[in-house]
Tab-separated table of C-alpha atoms and ligand atoms in Angstrom:
chain	number	residue	atom	x	y	z
A	1	MET	CA	10.847	37.559	19.947
A	2	THR	CA	10.765	34.497	22.446
A	3	HIS	CA	10.943	30.994	21.304
A	4	THR	CA	7.409	30.376	22.461
A	5	ALA	CA	5.957	33.425	20.566
A	6	ARG	CA	7.802	32.212	17.469
A	7	VAL	CA	6.320	28.745	17.727
A	8	ALA	CA	2.819	30.353	18.170
A	9	LEU	CA	3.215	32.525	15.140
A	10	LEU	CA	4.281	29.318	13.185
A	11	ILE	CA	1.306	27.404	14.334
A	12	THR	CA	-1.010	30.379	13.379
A	13	ALA	CA	0.712	30.453	9.913
A	14	LEU	CA	0.215	26.669	9.506
A	15	ALA	CA	-3.349	26.912	10.500
A	16	LEU	CA	-4.033	29.767	7.963
A	17	SER	CA	-2.241	27.816	5.229
A	18	CYS	CA	-3.658	24.385	5.630
A	19	GLY	CA	-6.935	24.602	7.688
A	20	ALA	CA	-7.079	23.556	11.306
A	21	PRO	CA	-3.871	22.972	13.115
A	22	ALA	CA	-2.696	19.423	13.298
A	23	TYR	CA	-3.353	19.103	17.158
A	24	ALA	CA	-6.959	20.105	16.927
A	25	GLU	CA	-7.881	16.496	15.818
A	26	ASP	CA	-6.351	15.180	18.972
A	27	THR	CA	-9.124	16.601	21.299
A	28	LYS	CA	-12.055	17.173	18.794
A	29	ARG	CA	-15.484	16.081	19.763
A	30	ALA	CA	-18.415	16.746	17.566
A	31	VAL	CA	-21.832	15.408	16.242
A	32	THR	CA	-22.247	16.053	12.589
A	33	HIS	CA	-25.152	15.403	10.348
A	34	ILE	CA	-24.654	12.660	7.634
A	35	GLN	CA	-27.959	12.041	5.934
A	36	GLY	CA	-31.730	11.715	6.950
A	37	ASP	CA	-31.779	10.730	10.624
A	38	LEU	CA	-28.090	9.642	10.619
A	39	TYR	CA	-25.351	11.525	12.530
A	40	ARG	CA	-21.771	10.872	13.102
A	41	PHE	CA	-20.107	11.319	16.428
A	42	GLN	CA	-16.290	12.019	16.483
A	43	ASN	CA	-14.010	11.710	19.452
A	44	ALA	CA	-10.416	12.709	18.221
A	45	PHE	CA	-9.512	9.840	15.785
A	46	HIS	CA	-12.424	7.573	16.547
A	47	PHE	CA	-15.937	7.745	15.022
A	48	SER	CA	-19.232	6.246	15.545
A	49	VAL	CA	-22.797	6.929	14.223
A	50	LEU	CA	-26.238	7.605	15.888
A	51	LEU	CA	-29.748	7.338	14.433
A	52	VAL	CA	-32.161	9.856	15.857
A	53	THR	CA	-35.759	9.106	15.486
A	54	GLU	CA	-39.067	10.355	17.084
A	55	ALA	CA	-39.148	7.066	19.256
A	56	GLY	CA	-35.603	7.639	20.509
A	57	VAL	CA	-31.950	7.325	19.571
A	58	LEU	CA	-29.844	4.237	18.452
A	59	VAL	CA	-26.138	4.928	19.390
A	60	THR	CA	-23.136	2.854	18.341
A	61	ASP	CA	-19.648	2.676	19.770
A	62	PRO	CA	-19.330	4.716	22.878
A	63	ILE	CA	-15.422	4.893	22.460
A	64	ASN	CA	-14.622	5.580	26.104
A	65	ALA	CA	-16.452	6.692	29.330
A	66	GLU	CA	-15.575	10.421	28.918
A	67	ALA	CA	-16.646	10.553	25.299
A	68	ALA	CA	-19.782	8.705	26.030
A	69	ALA	CA	-20.732	11.030	28.798
A	70	TRP	CA	-20.159	14.055	26.440
A	71	LEU	CA	-22.312	12.297	23.780
A	72	LYS	CA	-25.050	11.608	26.136
A	73	ALA	CA	-25.348	15.257	27.257
A	74	GLU	CA	-25.086	16.454	23.607
A	75	ILE	CA	-27.993	13.938	22.700
A	76	ALA	CA	-30.119	15.244	25.562
A	77	GLU	CA	-29.505	18.896	24.771
A	78	ARG	CA	-29.652	18.836	21.069
A	79	PHE	CA	-32.357	16.224	20.334
A	80	GLY	CA	-34.157	15.682	23.696
A	81	LYS	CA	-34.740	11.972	23.070
A	82	PRO	CA	-33.915	8.871	25.232
A	83	ILE	CA	-31.218	6.444	24.069
A	84	ARG	CA	-33.146	3.102	23.227
A	85	TYR	CA	-30.362	0.963	21.716
A	86	LEU	CA	-26.547	0.829	22.033
A	87	VAL	CA	-24.893	-1.330	19.455
A	88	TYR	CA	-21.164	-2.358	19.414
A	89	SER	CA	-19.186	-2.747	16.211
A	90	HIS	CA	-16.873	-5.215	17.824
A	91	ASP	CA	-15.170	-5.915	21.147
A	92	HIS	CA	-11.999	-3.913	20.961
A	93	ALA	CA	-11.607	-1.511	23.972
A	94	ASP	CA	-10.829	1.559	21.928
A	95	HIS	CA	-14.413	1.480	20.457
A	96	SER	CA	-16.463	-0.354	22.946
A	97	SER	CA	-15.436	1.218	26.144
A	98	GLY	CA	-17.959	3.444	28.047
A	99	GLY	CA	-21.014	1.466	27.286
A	100	GLU	CA	-22.170	1.745	30.954
A	101	VAL	CA	-22.678	5.422	30.402
A	102	LEU	CA	-24.635	5.173	27.153
A	103	GLY	CA	-26.408	1.829	27.864
A	104	GLU	CA	-28.164	2.842	31.117
A	105	GLY	CA	-31.901	2.195	30.260
A	106	ALA	CA	-31.062	1.229	26.775
A	107	VAL	CA	-30.849	-2.294	25.140
A	108	VAL	CA	-27.208	-3.307	24.550
A	109	VAL	CA	-26.673	-5.369	21.461
A	110	ALA	CA	-23.444	-6.969	19.869
A	111	HIS	CA	-22.340	-10.187	18.114
A	112	GLU	CA	-22.334	-13.227	20.199
A	113	ASN	CA	-18.490	-13.479	20.009
A	114	ALA	CA	-18.156	-9.965	21.103
A	115	ARG	CA	-20.051	-10.745	24.332
A	116	ARG	CA	-17.549	-13.561	25.020
A	117	ALA	CA	-14.501	-11.181	24.420
A	118	ILE	CA	-15.976	-8.208	26.444
A	119	VAL	CA	-16.597	-10.596	29.459
A	120	GLY	CA	-13.425	-12.560	29.007
A	121	GLU	CA	-11.071	-9.467	28.608
A	122	SER	CA	-13.060	-7.564	31.325
A	123	ARG	CA	-13.624	-4.647	28.855
A	124	PRO	CA	-14.611	-1.457	30.725
A	125	THR	CA	-18.093	-1.451	29.176
A	126	ALA	CA	-21.660	-2.659	29.608
A	127	VAL	CA	-22.003	-6.422	28.711
A	128	PRO	CA	-24.250	-6.873	25.681
A	129	GLU	CA	-27.656	-8.305	26.686
A	130	VAL	CA	-28.989	-9.071	23.282
A	131	THR	CA	-26.556	-10.958	20.964
A	132	PHE	CA	-26.880	-12.564	17.551
A	133	ASN	CA	-24.920	-14.709	15.107
A	134	ASP	CA	-25.770	-13.735	11.481
A	135	ARG	CA	-28.165	-10.960	11.220
A	136	LEU	CA	-30.485	-8.792	13.492
A	137	THR	CA	-32.843	-6.127	12.365
A	138	ILE	CA	-33.911	-3.247	14.821
A	139	GLU	CA	-36.823	-1.014	14.075
A	140	LEU	CA	-36.993	2.312	15.772
A	141	GLY	CA	-39.314	5.198	14.995
A	142	GLY	CA	-40.288	3.830	11.480
A	143	LYS	CA	-36.491	3.307	10.653
A	144	ARG	CA	-34.810	0.023	10.015
A	145	VAL	CA	-31.157	-0.766	11.177
A	146	GLU	CA	-29.680	-3.939	9.773
A	147	LEU	CA	-26.964	-5.535	11.901
A	148	ILE	CA	-24.877	-8.015	9.733
A	149	TYR	CA	-22.032	-10.342	10.568
A	150	LEU	CA	-19.713	-10.918	7.677
A	151	GLY	CA	-17.490	-13.661	9.159
A	152	ASN	CA	-14.011	-13.247	10.647
A	153	SER	CA	-12.118	-10.167	9.498
A	154	HIS	CA	-10.597	-7.668	12.002
A	155	SER	CA	-11.686	-9.734	15.130
A	156	ASP	CA	-14.128	-12.690	15.223
A	157	ASN	CA	-16.964	-10.502	16.086
A	158	MET	CA	-17.102	-7.548	13.707
A	159	ILE	CA	-20.507	-6.478	12.330
A	160	VAL	CA	-21.648	-3.815	9.919
A	161	MET	CA	-24.587	-1.584	10.532
A	162	HIS	CA	-26.714	-0.823	7.519
A	163	PHE	CA	-29.134	2.257	7.500
A	164	PRO	CA	-31.112	1.449	4.259
A	165	ALA	CA	-33.187	4.770	4.354
A	166	GLU	CA	-29.938	6.814	4.530
A	167	ARG	CA	-28.156	4.490	2.083
A	168	ALA	CA	-25.324	4.367	4.583
A	169	LEU	CA	-23.111	1.649	6.118
A	170	PHE	CA	-21.234	1.846	9.279
A	171	ALA	CA	-18.033	-0.333	9.034
A	172	VAL	CA	-15.213	-0.179	11.639
A	173	ASP	CA	-11.467	-1.000	11.335
A	174	PHE	CA	-11.835	-3.796	8.662
A	175	ILE	CA	-12.394	-1.193	5.965
A	176	SER	CA	-10.172	1.884	5.732
A	177	VAL	CA	-11.092	4.751	3.396
A	178	LYS	CA	-8.141	6.215	1.381
A	179	ARG	CA	-5.535	4.735	3.820
A	180	LEU	CA	-3.785	1.546	4.649
A	181	PRO	CA	-5.200	-0.822	7.399
A	182	TYR	CA	-3.846	-0.221	10.769
A	183	ARG	CA	-0.087	-0.907	11.706
A	184	ASP	CA	0.490	-4.648	12.025
A	185	LEU	CA	-3.019	-6.100	11.536
A	186	SER	CA	-3.530	-7.112	15.133
A	187	ASP	CA	-6.479	-9.559	15.800
A	188	ALA	CA	-6.752	-10.231	12.152
A	189	TYR	CA	-7.999	-13.240	10.100
A	190	PHE	CA	-6.701	-13.847	6.514
A	191	PRO	CA	-7.926	-14.555	3.936
A	192	ASP	CA	-11.436	-14.367	5.706
A	193	TRP	CA	-11.063	-10.632	6.032
A	194	ILE	CA	-10.934	-10.140	2.152
A	195	GLU	CA	-14.134	-12.236	1.914
A	196	ALA	CA	-15.807	-9.905	4.533
A	197	VAL	CA	-14.984	-6.894	2.438
A	198	LYS	CA	-16.268	-8.509	-0.865
A	199	ARG	CA	-19.569	-9.063	0.991
A	200	VAL	CA	-19.719	-5.419	1.697
A	201	GLU	CA	-19.083	-4.649	-1.994
A	202	ALA	CA	-22.212	-6.641	-2.771
A	203	MET	CA	-24.383	-4.645	-0.441
A	204	ASP	CA	-26.702	-1.815	-1.540
A	205	PHE	CA	-25.523	1.486	-0.138
A	206	ASP	CA	-23.758	4.816	-1.061
A	207	LEU	CA	-21.922	6.079	1.877
A	208	LEU	CA	-19.279	4.199	3.725
A	209	VAL	CA	-18.951	5.593	7.276
A	210	PRO	CA	-15.708	4.189	8.749
A	211	GLY	CA	-14.653	4.167	12.441
A	212	HIS	CA	-11.556	6.349	11.593
A	213	GLY	CA	-11.057	8.953	8.892
A	214	PRO	CA	-13.249	10.475	6.248
A	215	ILE	CA	-16.578	9.109	4.885
A	216	GLY	CA	-16.125	7.274	1.697
A	217	THR	CA	-18.084	5.459	-1.101
A	218	LYS	CA	-18.223	1.898	-2.491
A	219	GLU	CA	-15.217	2.674	-4.722
A	220	ASP	CA	-13.114	3.080	-1.580
A	221	VAL	CA	-14.381	-0.316	-0.329
A	222	THR	CA	-13.240	-1.779	-3.733
A	223	GLU	CA	-9.815	0.005	-3.424
A	224	HIS	CA	-9.361	-1.341	0.019
A	225	ARG	CA	-10.241	-4.962	-1.061
A	226	ALA	CA	-7.753	-4.635	-3.874
A	227	TYR	CA	-4.962	-3.525	-1.507
A	228	LEU	CA	-5.644	-6.329	0.856
A	229	GLU	CA	-5.676	-8.865	-1.950
A	230	ALA	CA	-2.412	-7.516	-3.295
A	231	LEU	CA	-0.825	-7.612	0.220
A	232	TYR	CA	-2.008	-11.085	0.904
A	233	GLY	CA	-1.062	-12.457	-2.515
A	234	GLU	CA	2.299	-10.921	-2.632
A	235	VAL	CA	3.368	-11.872	0.899
A	236	LEU	CA	2.079	-15.421	0.335
A	237	GLN	CA	4.028	-15.731	-2.984
A	238	ALA	CA	7.224	-14.218	-1.383
A	239	ALA	CA	7.015	-16.771	1.514
A	240	ARG	CA	6.644	-19.556	-1.179
A	241	ASP	CA	9.723	-18.171	-2.960
A	242	GLY	CA	11.556	-18.501	0.278
A	243	GLN	CA	12.003	-14.817	1.023
A	244	SER	CA	12.634	-13.678	4.622
A	245	LEU	CA	10.463	-11.010	6.294
A	246	GLU	CA	13.283	-8.470	5.949
A	247	GLN	CA	13.514	-9.169	2.136
A	248	MET	CA	9.791	-8.761	1.686
A	249	LYS	CA	9.852	-5.387	3.253
A	250	SER	CA	11.825	-4.193	0.399
A	251	SER	CA	10.636	-6.396	-2.436
A	252	ILE	CA	6.952	-5.838	-1.804
A	253	THR	CA	6.506	-2.228	-2.649
A	254	LEU	CA	2.778	-2.143	-3.368
A	255	ALA	CA	3.525	0.940	-5.349
A	256	GLU	CA	0.105	1.156	-7.043
A	257	PHE	CA	-1.169	2.051	-3.652
A	258	SER	CA	1.363	4.638	-2.805
A	259	HIS	CA	-1.231	7.355	-2.960
A	260	LEU	CA	-3.032	5.909	0.063
A	261	GLY	CA	-2.643	7.600	3.477
A	262	GLN	CA	-0.088	6.010	5.924
A	263	TYR	CA	1.719	4.250	2.957
A	264	GLY	CA	4.959	5.460	4.134
A	265	GLU	CA	4.440	4.728	7.797
A	266	TRP	CA	2.398	1.434	7.710
A	267	ARG	CA	3.403	-0.472	4.589
A	268	GLU	CA	6.174	-2.418	6.230
A	269	LEU	CA	4.067	-3.017	9.442
A	270	ASN	CA	1.220	-4.295	7.065
A	271	ILE	CA	3.656	-6.695	5.536
A	272	GLU	CA	4.908	-7.820	9.048
A	273	GLY	CA	1.275	-8.520	9.985
A	274	MET	CA	0.366	-10.320	6.920
A	275	TYR	CA	3.606	-12.525	7.128
A	276	ARG	CA	2.529	-13.543	10.692
A	277	GLN	CA	-0.910	-14.386	9.419
A	278	ILE	CA	0.520	-16.432	6.445
A	279	SER	CA	2.989	-18.185	8.722
A	280	LEU	CA	0.074	-19.583	10.785
A	281	HIS	CA	-1.480	-21.456	7.851
A	282	ARG	CA	1.145	-22.669	5.584
A	283	ARG	CA	4.038	-25.184	5.728
A	284	GLY	CA	6.938	-24.988	3.214
A	285	ASN	CA	8.582	-27.977	1.746
B	301	ZN	ZN1	-10.568	-2.870	16.379
């Protein structure tokens, strides 16, 4: 048997034993139904949502130009409705890119600070033409979508999108379901981020639809807030006790969260990012 054939057999065996082979996620594109008029768009490890009504479609993060072109064709073929609104969760390029593809003929909406970053960083996307600061309600085909700014969290322009009829909330990057926050917490604001998650906990919904990973519930939001509080509190205390970053990486185990995804890979990076955050806003004796 050749080496290649053996590898192919092994992959088949893995696929049979634990579902889809690992590489399938790298290229996967799909639109799946969530609830009511709400659907989820997947492009590999990134997700957004779309609301499909009689009066047209509201789409969210386009992810990138190629993904957006695929989604546009899928919407035309499957639903036959025009795209009326394109809403960005925040300015980061891995979610907002490709807006020029989906936004053509639609109203492009984002937080006021997202517009500033999109223009300033020359993001490869459509510049939002409608911006807001606190809250904006969009009505489409008898459905309401509430766009809500919760303060600084992951970026200074992250919004959540509430679909009351579907009892669903689309929240990207600042709430992770059953896993740690991403790597070293780039473009983060603490402790503001924790306050933003608390505001989500106080909202009325059942399904938490994140920008990465599986759909969760409010319990996942609470668990994520508890993790962030523990990380923030323990890194702050360790800094006050005079520990170095290297010491913190071994002393702060966050063991009660070891069941969460990426615990092994990202715990130390999370500590590193939080140490950087805390160093910005404290001065020892
Ligand atoms: Zn982001």
